[in-house]
mmCIF file of C-alpha atoms in Angstrom:
data_model
loop_
_atom_site.group_PDB
_atom_site.id
_atom_site.type_symbol
_atom_site.label_atom_id
_atom_site.label_comp_id
_atom_site.label_asym_id
_atom_site.label_seq_id
_atom_site.Cartn_x
_atom_site.Cartn_y
_atom_site.Cartn_z
ATOM 1 C CA UNK D 1128 26.020 57.572 86.870
ATOM 2 C CA UNK D 1129 29.065 59.047 88.590
ATOM 3 C CA UNK D 1130 30.296 56.298 90.913
ATOM 4 C CA UNK D 1131 29.074 53.932 93.586
ATOM 5 C CA UNK D 1132 30.309 54.559 97.099
ATOM 6 C CA UNK D 1133 29.802 51.956 99.819
ATOM 7 C CA UNK D 1134 29.435 52.901 103.466
ATOM 8 C CA UNK D 1135 31.458 50.401 105.530
ATOM 9 C CA UNK D 1136 31.898 50.289 109.264
ATOM 10 C CA UNK D 1137 31.117 48.575 112.569
ATOM 11 C CA UNK D 1138 27.482 48.196 113.669
ATOM 12 C CA UNK D 1139 25.906 51.176 115.463
ATOM 13 C CA UNK D 1140 28.334 53.829 114.139
ATOM 14 C CA UNK D 1141 25.505 55.561 112.377
ATOM 15 C CA UNK D 1142 26.007 54.406 108.797
ATOM 16 C CA UNK D 1143 22.276 54.228 108.043
ATOM 17 C CA UNK D 1144 21.520 57.509 109.820
ATOM 18 C CA UNK D 1145 24.284 59.167 107.762
ATOM 19 C CA UNK D 1146 23.022 57.456 104.617
ATOM 20 C CA UNK D 1147 19.538 58.857 105.243
ATOM 21 C CA UNK D 1148 20.880 62.342 105.930
ATOM 22 C CA UNK D 1149 22.961 62.445 102.747
ATOM 23 C CA UNK D 1150 20.455 61.035 100.311
ATOM 24 C CA UNK D 1151 17.077 60.716 102.095
ATOM 25 C CA UNK D 1152 17.363 56.992 101.468
ATOM 26 C CA UNK D 1153 14.905 55.895 104.129
ATOM 27 C CA UNK D 1154 17.215 53.144 105.377
ATOM 28 C CA UNK D 1155 16.332 51.507 108.649
ATOM 29 C CA UNK D 1156 18.387 52.854 111.535
ATOM 30 C CA UNK D 1157 18.124 50.953 114.801
ATOM 31 C CA UNK D 1158 20.164 50.251 117.917
ATOM 32 C CA UNK D 1159 21.223 46.644 117.235
ATOM 33 C CA UNK D 1160 23.837 45.020 114.990
ATOM 34 C CA UNK D 1161 22.863 44.019 111.453
ATOM 35 C CA UNK D 1162 19.842 46.300 111.305
ATOM 36 C CA UNK D 1163 20.979 46.711 107.656
ATOM 37 C CA UNK D 1164 21.198 43.286 106.060
ATOM 38 C CA UNK D 1165 20.631 43.873 102.346
ATOM 39 C CA UNK D 1166 22.420 47.026 101.153
ATOM 40 C CA UNK D 1167 20.240 50.059 100.892
ATOM 41 C CA UNK D 1168 20.863 52.225 97.836
ATOM 42 C CA UNK D 1169 20.352 55.957 97.284
ATOM 43 C CA UNK D 1170 21.211 58.106 94.270
ATOM 44 C CA UNK D 1171 22.040 61.800 94.616
ATOM 45 C CA UNK D 1172 22.917 64.468 92.031
ATOM 46 C CA UNK D 1173 26.538 65.592 91.911
ATOM 47 C CA UNK D 1174 26.613 69.287 92.915
ATOM 48 C CA UNK D 1175 27.993 71.264 89.975
ATOM 49 C CA UNK D 1176 26.963 74.904 89.480
ATOM 50 C CA UNK D 1177 28.105 74.751 85.881
ATOM 51 C CA UNK D 1178 25.058 72.578 84.968
ATOM 52 C CA UNK D 1179 22.552 75.247 85.982
ATOM 53 C CA UNK D 1180 24.587 77.974 84.267
ATOM 54 C CA UNK D 1181 24.475 75.959 80.998
ATOM 55 C CA UNK D 1182 20.768 75.366 81.417
ATOM 56 C CA UNK D 1183 20.207 79.112 81.732
ATOM 57 C CA UNK D 1184 22.463 79.875 78.779
ATOM 58 C CA UNK D 1185 20.820 77.338 76.434
ATOM 59 C CA UNK D 1186 17.296 77.558 77.888
ATOM 60 C CA UNK D 1187 17.383 73.780 78.114
ATOM 61 C CA UNK D 1188 14.036 72.009 78.537
ATOM 62 C CA UNK D 1189 15.623 69.216 80.540
ATOM 63 C CA UNK D 1190 18.443 69.048 83.113
ATOM 64 C CA UNK D 1191 20.348 65.841 83.888
ATOM 65 C CA UNK D 1192 23.189 66.185 86.419
ATOM 66 C CA UNK D 1193 25.815 63.496 87.017
ATOM 67 C CA UNK D 1194 24.791 61.258 89.895
ATOM 68 C CA UNK D 1195 26.430 59.287 92.709
ATOM 69 C CA UNK D 1196 25.148 56.046 94.198
ATOM 70 C CA UNK D 1197 25.461 55.520 97.926
ATOM 71 C CA UNK D 1198 25.276 51.933 99.184
ATOM 72 C CA UNK D 1199 24.647 51.375 102.890
ATOM 73 C CA UNK D 1200 26.331 48.028 103.637
ATOM 74 C CA UNK D 1201 25.611 45.957 106.736
ATOM 75 C CA UNK D 1202 27.870 46.455 109.775
ATOM 76 C CA UNK D 1203 31.202 44.647 109.881
ATOM 77 C CA UNK D 1204 32.243 42.808 113.023
ATOM 78 C CA UNK D 1205 35.578 41.501 114.250
ATOM 79 C CA UNK D 1206 36.067 38.124 112.587
ATOM 80 C CA UNK D 1207 34.104 38.973 109.423
ATOM 81 C CA UNK D 1208 36.959 37.652 107.314
ATOM 82 C CA UNK D 1209 36.374 34.233 108.991
ATOM 83 C CA UNK D 1210 32.590 34.349 108.554
ATOM 84 C CA UNK D 1211 31.525 36.135 111.768
ATOM 85 C CA UNK D 1212 28.428 38.277 111.553
ATOM 86 C CA UNK D 1213 27.326 38.447 107.945
ATOM 87 C CA UNK D 1214 30.806 37.358 106.885
ATOM 88 C CA UNK D 1215 31.138 36.564 103.143
ATOM 89 C CA UNK D 1216 27.817 38.246 102.289
ATOM 90 C CA UNK D 1217 29.160 41.520 103.776
ATOM 91 C CA UNK D 1218 32.475 41.211 101.984
ATOM 92 C CA UNK D 1219 30.757 40.394 98.731
ATOM 93 C CA UNK D 1220 28.713 43.566 98.891
ATOM 94 C CA UNK D 1221 31.903 45.654 99.229
ATOM 95 C CA UNK D 1222 33.305 44.221 96.021
ATOM 96 C CA UNK D 1223 30.524 45.839 93.992
ATOM 97 C CA UNK D 1224 31.494 49.464 94.754
ATOM 98 C CA UNK D 1225 33.922 51.909 93.073
ATOM 99 C CA UNK D 1226 34.958 53.569 96.333
ATOM 100 C CA UNK D 1227 34.584 52.898 100.069
ATOM 101 C CA UNK D 1228 33.707 55.387 102.820
ATOM 102 C CA UNK D 1229 34.928 53.817 106.064
ATOM 103 C CA UNK D 1230 32.414 55.230 108.565
ATOM 104 C CA UNK D 1231 33.667 55.589 112.139
ATOM 105 C CA UNK D 1232 31.811 56.947 115.104
ATOM 106 C CA UNK D 1233 32.783 60.227 116.676
ATOM 107 C CA UNK D 1234 29.683 61.070 118.682
ATOM 108 C CA UNK D 1235 28.524 60.349 122.235
ATOM 109 C CA UNK D 1236 25.097 58.838 122.806
ATOM 110 C CA UNK D 1237 24.332 56.617 125.794
ATOM 111 C CA UNK D 1238 21.189 55.310 124.037
ATOM 112 C CA UNK D 1239 23.257 53.867 121.145
ATOM 113 C CA UNK D 1240 25.465 51.050 122.296
ATOM 114 C CA UNK D 1241 28.879 50.837 120.671
ATOM 115 C CA UNK D 1242 29.844 47.231 119.968
ATOM 116 C CA UNK D 1243 33.252 47.892 121.571
ATOM 117 C CA UNK D 1244 31.663 49.751 124.538
ATOM 118 C CA UNK D 1245 33.576 52.959 123.917
ATOM 119 C CA UNK D 1246 33.977 55.644 121.267
ATOM 120 C CA UNK D 1247 37.464 55.299 119.659
ATOM 121 C CA UNK D 1248 37.378 55.955 115.907
ATOM 122 C CA UNK D 1249 41.101 55.273 115.352
ATOM 123 C CA UNK D 1250 40.681 51.800 116.900
ATOM 124 C CA UNK D 1251 37.585 51.190 114.845
ATOM 125 C CA UNK D 1252 39.293 52.101 111.599
ATOM 126 C CA UNK D 1253 42.192 49.785 112.455
ATOM 127 C CA UNK D 1254 39.737 46.943 113.123
ATOM 128 C CA UNK D 1255 37.905 47.489 109.834
ATOM 129 C CA UNK D 1256 41.121 47.579 107.813
ATOM 130 C CA UNK D 1257 42.468 44.492 109.605
ATOM 131 C CA UNK D 1258 39.371 42.490 108.613
ATOM 132 C CA UNK D 1259 39.654 43.603 104.971
ATOM 133 C CA UNK D 1260 43.384 42.754 104.978
ATOM 134 C CA UNK D 1261 42.706 39.291 106.399
ATOM 135 C CA UNK D 1262 40.037 38.682 103.737
ATOM 136 C CA UNK D 1263 42.502 39.765 101.014
ATOM 137 C CA UNK D 1264 45.264 37.539 102.458
ATOM 138 C CA UNK D 1265 42.973 34.526 102.178
ATOM 139 C CA UNK D 1266 42.140 35.395 98.552
ATOM 140 C CA UNK D 1267 45.819 35.889 97.656
ATOM 141 C CA UNK D 1268 46.973 32.678 99.326
ATOM 142 C CA UNK D 1269 44.447 30.646 97.390
ATOM 143 C CA UNK D 1270 45.483 32.396 94.165
ATOM 144 C CA UNK D 1271 49.162 31.653 94.819
ATOM 145 C CA UNK D 1272 48.509 27.950 95.474
ATOM 146 C CA UNK D 1273 46.425 27.687 92.336
ATOM 147 C CA UNK D 1274 48.984 29.516 90.217
ATOM 148 C CA UNK D 1275 51.850 27.412 91.572
ATOM 149 C CA UNK D 1276 50.120 24.288 90.234
ATOM 150 C CA UNK D 1277 49.694 25.947 86.837
ATOM 151 C CA UNK D 1278 53.322 27.078 86.613
ATOM 152 C CA UNK D 1279 54.556 23.568 87.518
ATOM 153 C CA UNK D 1280 52.853 22.376 84.366
ATOM 154 C CA UNK D 1281 54.581 25.019 82.304
ATOM 155 C CA UNK D 1282 51.912 27.718 82.610
ATOM 156 C CA UNK D 1283 52.174 31.080 80.909
ATOM 157 C CA UNK D 1284 54.333 34.122 81.689
ATOM 158 C CA UNK D 1285 51.322 36.138 82.757
ATOM 159 C CA UNK D 1286 50.374 33.573 85.428
ATOM 160 C CA UNK D 1287 53.908 33.751 86.779
ATOM 161 C CA UNK D 1288 53.774 37.531 86.820
ATOM 162 C CA UNK D 1289 50.423 37.434 88.609
ATOM 163 C CA UNK D 1290 51.841 35.087 91.281
ATOM 164 C CA UNK D 1291 54.814 37.365 91.860
ATOM 165 C CA UNK D 1292 52.506 40.369 92.220
ATOM 166 C CA UNK D 1293 50.303 38.386 94.634
ATOM 167 C CA UNK D 1294 53.303 37.510 96.723
ATOM 168 C CA UNK D 1295 54.389 41.135 97.020
ATOM 169 C CA UNK D 1296 50.815 42.046 98.084
ATOM 170 C CA UNK D 1297 50.909 39.263 100.732
ATOM 171 C CA UNK D 1298 54.155 40.702 102.150
ATOM 172 C CA UNK D 1299 52.546 44.165 102.457
ATOM 173 C CA UNK D 1300 49.361 42.867 104.045
ATOM 174 C CA UNK D 1301 51.225 40.684 106.544
ATOM 175 C CA UNK D 1302 52.923 43.897 107.738
ATOM 176 C CA UNK D 1303 49.560 45.677 108.055
ATOM 177 C CA UNK D 1304 50.197 47.806 105.009
ATOM 178 C CA UNK D 1305 47.737 48.342 102.162
ATOM 179 C CA UNK D 1306 49.421 47.112 98.943
ATOM 180 C CA UNK D 1307 50.478 49.516 96.216
ATOM 181 C CA UNK D 1308 51.588 48.971 92.625
ATOM 182 C CA UNK D 1309 52.680 50.931 89.573
ATOM 183 C CA UNK D 1310 49.389 52.182 88.077
ATOM 184 C CA UNK D 1311 51.212 53.555 85.023
ATOM 185 C CA UNK D 1312 52.066 49.964 84.058
ATOM 186 C CA UNK D 1313 49.057 48.732 82.113
ATOM 187 C CA UNK D 1314 49.968 45.063 82.537
ATOM 188 C CA UNK D 1315 50.481 45.278 86.321
ATOM 189 C CA UNK D 1316 47.289 47.330 86.640
ATOM 190 C CA UNK D 1317 45.263 44.732 84.818
ATOM 191 C CA UNK D 1318 46.659 41.927 86.944
ATOM 192 C CA UNK D 1319 46.011 43.891 90.175
ATOM 193 C CA UNK D 1320 42.450 44.676 89.179
ATOM 194 C CA UNK D 1321 41.887 41.017 88.341
ATOM 195 C CA UNK D 1322 42.719 40.007 91.917
ATOM 196 C CA UNK D 1323 39.691 42.024 93.170
ATOM 197 C CA UNK D 1324 41.224 42.917 96.484
ATOM 198 C CA UNK D 1325 39.116 44.869 98.947
ATOM 199 C CA UNK D 1326 42.078 46.907 100.150
ATOM 200 C CA UNK D 1327 42.808 48.100 96.619
ATOM 201 C CA UNK D 1328 39.380 49.772 96.310
ATOM 202 C CA UNK D 1329 39.944 53.526 96.677
ATOM 203 C CA UNK D 1330 38.849 54.563 100.188
ATOM 204 C CA UNK D 1331 38.487 57.476 102.521
ATOM 205 C CA UNK D 1332 37.278 57.870 106.104
ATOM 206 C CA UNK D 1333 33.923 59.440 107.026
ATOM 207 C CA UNK D 1334 33.870 60.562 110.665
ATOM 208 C CA UNK D 1335 30.226 60.517 111.831
ATOM 209 C CA UNK D 1336 30.139 63.345 114.347
ATOM 210 C CA UNK D 1337 27.662 65.175 116.535
ATOM 211 C CA UNK D 1338 27.613 69.002 116.392
ATOM 212 C CA UNK D 1339 30.145 69.413 119.191
ATOM 213 C CA UNK D 1340 32.733 67.065 117.631
ATOM 214 C CA UNK D 1341 32.094 68.566 114.190
ATOM 215 C CA UNK D 1342 33.085 72.030 115.482
ATOM 216 C CA UNK D 1343 36.138 70.648 117.392
ATOM 217 C CA UNK D 1344 37.242 68.273 114.613
ATOM 218 C CA UNK D 1345 41.018 68.313 114.097
ATOM 219 C CA UNK D 1346 41.512 69.892 117.524
ATOM 220 C CA UNK D 1347 40.325 67.251 120.007
ATOM 221 C CA UNK D 1348 42.331 64.101 120.843
ATOM 222 C CA UNK D 1349 39.914 61.569 119.279
ATOM 223 C CA UNK D 1350 39.868 63.257 115.912
ATOM 224 C CA UNK D 1351 43.630 63.826 115.925
ATOM 225 C CA UNK D 1352 44.228 60.136 116.595
ATOM 226 C CA UNK D 1353 41.830 59.217 113.777
ATOM 227 C CA UNK D 1354 43.492 61.550 111.284
ATOM 228 C CA UNK D 1355 46.907 60.083 112.188
ATOM 229 C CA UNK D 1356 45.643 56.476 111.827
ATOM 230 C CA UNK D 1357 44.053 57.267 108.412
ATOM 231 C CA UNK D 1358 47.196 59.011 107.223
ATOM 232 C CA UNK D 1359 49.208 55.797 107.790
ATOM 233 C CA UNK D 1360 47.120 54.276 105.015
ATOM 234 C CA UNK D 1361 47.029 57.369 102.830
ATOM 235 C CA UNK D 1362 43.365 58.127 103.551
ATOM 236 C CA UNK D 1363 41.612 61.484 103.867
ATOM 237 C CA UNK D 1364 39.170 61.977 106.757
ATOM 238 C CA UNK D 1365 35.925 63.895 106.215
ATOM 239 C CA UNK D 1366 33.857 64.898 109.248
ATOM 240 C CA UNK D 1367 30.110 64.681 108.603
ATOM 241 C CA UNK D 1368 27.329 65.521 111.027
ATOM 242 C CA UNK D 1369 24.031 63.855 110.059
ATOM 243 C CA UNK D 1370 21.922 66.417 111.912
ATOM 244 C CA UNK D 1371 23.619 69.340 110.121
ATOM 245 C CA UNK D 1372 23.279 67.576 106.726
ATOM 246 C CA UNK D 1373 19.524 67.099 107.333
ATOM 247 C CA UNK D 1374 19.176 70.803 108.154
ATOM 248 C CA UNK D 1375 21.100 71.764 104.992
ATOM 249 C CA UNK D 1376 18.687 69.663 102.852
ATOM 250 C CA UNK D 1377 15.820 71.921 103.961
ATOM 251 C CA UNK D 1378 17.513 75.198 102.987
ATOM 252 C CA UNK D 1379 17.670 76.962 99.626
ATOM 253 C CA UNK D 1380 21.156 77.458 98.105
ATOM 254 C CA UNK D 1381 21.715 80.972 99.482
ATOM 255 C CA UNK D 1382 20.600 80.014 102.979
ATOM 256 C CA UNK D 1383 22.753 76.878 102.853
ATOM 257 C CA UNK D 1384 25.768 79.020 101.837
ATOM 258 C CA UNK D 1385 25.291 81.307 104.890
ATOM 259 C CA UNK D 1386 24.742 78.283 107.135
ATOM 260 C CA UNK D 1387 28.042 76.732 106.011
ATOM 261 C CA UNK D 1388 29.897 80.027 106.447
ATOM 262 C CA UNK D 1389 28.618 80.229 110.024
ATOM 263 C CA UNK D 1390 30.077 76.751 110.581
ATOM 264 C CA UNK D 1391 33.407 77.844 109.077
ATOM 265 C CA UNK D 1392 33.326 75.336 106.180
ATOM 266 C CA UNK D 1393 33.078 75.807 102.401
ATOM 267 C CA UNK D 1394 31.196 72.629 101.475
ATOM 268 C CA UNK D 1395 28.537 70.375 102.927
ATOM 269 C CA UNK D 1396 29.481 66.867 103.971
ATOM 270 C CA UNK D 1397 27.705 65.522 100.873
ATOM 271 C CA UNK D 1398 29.757 67.779 98.568
ATOM 272 C CA UNK D 1399 32.990 66.824 100.290
ATOM 273 C CA UNK D 1400 32.220 63.137 100.056
ATOM 274 C CA UNK D 1401 31.448 63.414 96.318
ATOM 275 C CA UNK D 1402 34.413 65.624 95.488
ATOM 276 C CA UNK D 1403 36.764 63.362 97.468
ATOM 277 C CA UNK D 1404 35.447 60.353 95.544
ATOM 278 C CA UNK D 1405 35.897 62.076 92.160
ATOM 279 C CA UNK D 1406 39.468 63.009 93.122
ATOM 280 C CA UNK D 1407 40.329 59.486 94.292
ATOM 281 C CA UNK D 1408 38.875 57.870 91.192
ATOM 282 C CA UNK D 1409 40.509 60.444 88.872
ATOM 283 C CA UNK D 1410 37.140 61.422 87.378
ATOM 284 C CA UNK D 1411 36.200 64.526 85.420
ATOM 285 C CA UNK D 1412 32.960 65.960 84.048
ATOM 286 C CA UNK D 1413 32.072 66.922 80.478
ATOM 287 C CA UNK D 1414 28.792 68.258 79.179
ATOM 288 C CA UNK D 1415 26.334 68.002 76.349
ATOM 289 C CA UNK D 1416 24.053 71.063 76.164
ATOM 290 C CA UNK D 1417 21.406 72.595 73.979
ATOM 291 C CA UNK D 1418 17.739 73.698 73.929
ATOM 292 C CA UNK D 1419 16.492 70.147 74.458
ATOM 293 C CA UNK D 1420 18.795 69.070 77.301
ATOM 294 C CA UNK D 1421 21.849 69.891 79.349
ATOM 295 C CA UNK D 1422 23.532 66.807 80.808
ATOM 296 C CA UNK D 1423 26.722 66.141 82.832
ATOM 297 C CA UNK D 1424 28.731 63.062 82.079
ATOM 298 C CA UNK D 1425 31.482 61.444 84.156
ATOM 299 C CA UNK D 1426 34.636 59.864 82.649
ATOM 300 C CA UNK D 1427 38.044 58.938 83.940
ATOM 301 C CA UNK D 1428 40.814 61.433 83.219
ATOM 302 C CA UNK D 1429 42.710 60.396 80.124
ATOM 303 C CA UNK D 1430 39.541 59.276 78.277
ATOM 304 C CA UNK D 1431 39.653 59.835 74.526
ATOM 305 C CA UNK D 1432 36.884 61.532 72.540
ATOM 306 C CA UNK D 1433 35.462 58.189 71.354
ATOM 307 C CA UNK D 1434 35.489 56.795 74.870
ATOM 308 C CA UNK D 1435 33.632 59.860 76.159
ATOM 309 C CA UNK D 1436 31.190 59.576 73.242
ATOM 310 C CA UNK D 1437 30.534 55.984 74.289
ATOM 311 C CA UNK D 1438 29.248 57.244 77.651
ATOM 312 C CA UNK D 1439 26.519 59.039 75.754
ATOM 313 C CA UNK D 1440 25.707 56.088 73.491
ATOM 314 C CA UNK D 1441 27.649 53.042 72.379
ATOM 315 C CA UNK D 1442 26.749 53.853 68.733
ATOM 316 C CA UNK D 1443 28.572 57.147 69.057
ATOM 317 C CA UNK D 1444 31.772 55.411 70.061
ATOM 318 C CA UNK D 1445 31.357 52.721 67.361
ATOM 319 C CA UNK D 1446 30.661 55.230 64.584
ATOM 320 C CA UNK D 1447 32.724 58.150 65.931
ATOM 321 C CA UNK D 1448 33.736 60.729 63.288
ATOM 322 C CA UNK D 1449 34.660 63.814 65.224
ATOM 323 C CA UNK D 1450 33.842 65.856 68.337
ATOM 324 C CA UNK D 1451 33.060 69.537 68.314
ATOM 325 C CA UNK D 1452 34.284 71.073 71.578
ATOM 326 C CA UNK D 1453 33.981 74.381 73.383
ATOM 327 C CA UNK D 1454 35.249 74.763 76.919
ATOM 328 C CA UNK D 1455 32.678 75.689 79.565
ATOM 329 C CA UNK D 1456 34.531 78.973 80.318
ATOM 330 C CA UNK D 1457 34.597 79.944 76.616
ATOM 331 C CA UNK D 1458 30.934 79.117 76.132
ATOM 332 C CA UNK D 1459 29.953 81.216 79.096
ATOM 333 C CA UNK D 1460 32.239 84.080 77.957
ATOM 334 C CA UNK D 1461 30.958 84.244 74.417
ATOM 335 C CA UNK D 1462 27.334 83.466 75.252
ATOM 336 C CA UNK D 1463 26.584 80.783 72.622
ATOM 337 C CA UNK D 1464 28.078 78.107 70.404
ATOM 338 C CA UNK D 1465 27.997 80.540 67.469
ATOM 339 C CA UNK D 1466 29.669 83.236 69.538
ATOM 340 C CA UNK D 1467 32.416 80.790 70.606
ATOM 341 C CA UNK D 1468 32.822 79.698 66.957
ATOM 342 C CA UNK D 1469 33.158 83.249 65.686
ATOM 343 C CA UNK D 1470 35.833 83.900 68.392
ATOM 344 C CA UNK D 1471 37.729 80.812 67.160
ATOM 345 C CA UNK D 1472 37.053 78.882 70.348
ATOM 346 C CA UNK D 1473 35.145 75.978 68.842
ATOM 347 C CA UNK D 1474 37.552 73.089 68.128
ATOM 348 C CA UNK D 1475 37.135 70.053 65.882
ATOM 349 C CA UNK D 1476 38.751 67.127 67.639
ATOM 350 C CA UNK D 1477 39.488 63.612 66.389
ATOM 351 C CA UNK D 1478 39.856 60.150 67.887
ATOM 352 C CA UNK D 1479 43.095 60.958 69.745
ATOM 353 C CA UNK D 1480 41.663 63.936 71.618
ATOM 354 C CA UNK D 1481 41.823 63.673 75.430
ATOM 355 C CA UNK D 1482 38.674 65.032 76.962
ATOM 356 C CA UNK D 1483 39.123 67.802 79.538
ATOM 357 C CA UNK D 1484 37.050 68.735 82.573
ATOM 358 C CA UNK D 1485 34.381 71.232 81.564
ATOM 359 C CA UNK D 1486 34.380 70.397 77.821
ATOM 360 C CA UNK D 1487 31.033 71.041 76.184
ATOM 361 C CA UNK D 1488 30.801 68.508 73.376
ATOM 362 C CA UNK D 1489 28.781 67.699 70.249
ATOM 363 C CA UNK D 1490 29.562 64.293 68.670
ATOM 364 C CA UNK D 1491 29.398 63.569 64.978
ATOM 365 C CA UNK D 1492 29.021 59.892 64.241
ATOM 366 C CA UNK D 1493 27.703 57.416 61.631
ATOM 367 C CA UNK D 1494 26.614 53.819 61.998
#
């Protein structure tokens, strides 16, 4: 599994329609709030042309790409942080994802009623983030009160440090700013993750467009305002047109390439969503490949050889001896593992080796 991405947004912005277009999930899509109550889930392969190239090279009997899970979460309404709409149930579903796609509406359709009676994606994004910030403020205030009682009784230094961090987060949220912290500090990072704040989940914005707005995106006033609003919070905006995505699904790779070129874009919406998620989460892909199977694996950048081996099987991490590594480029250049070895491109790496994107690996282990 690559990562789980939750679609979050107001009712009737087209989350379920977009979900269906991206992963053929078959989620209900109807013109009333809370059509989606339980999250719908769809799994799609991560597009990576290197996988098919390795399959061809090794004549692999089986192909297993990395995958991404989409989760279509029920629509958020103003006051969700106080229990309005699906309230806590909705917020609880968000906590299960690795990344959030804030879906906002950038299409006109008189048959689909907008809960705010007008199309204004920048306003909608502000409303979504406000609700998440209010929910986080409530969590933090409870944490601070609980920690204050502990520290009065002596407590431990970590509890005090957690309270101080929580207080700085409260200050940011009260100013309408998503909190930040030093992610290079392992202690602070652990404390921040332990708070389980919704606003700390990596997020980007998915603008659900019609064909007209897709072609004018970045030029018309509505999309410019949305891009500016997202930039305040350090978020990237990806325009996606459900109709175009559905058409792309029906084309073969060469036809899809020509179709995208005619639109003036390099990647489909699905590809942009996946690649944006990988970039935000600091992920990379390594491979295992041979006659039996070629498989893509996802790890966080900075993962050691044993940690990567553990993605394949926990026994491999537990009994790790060494990892034999050839880069994807070298393997393709020299045509085989033996060819790469003869050229001096096969490396024997130990426990301290940091796995790189595109590494083709064979793990030696003993348990």
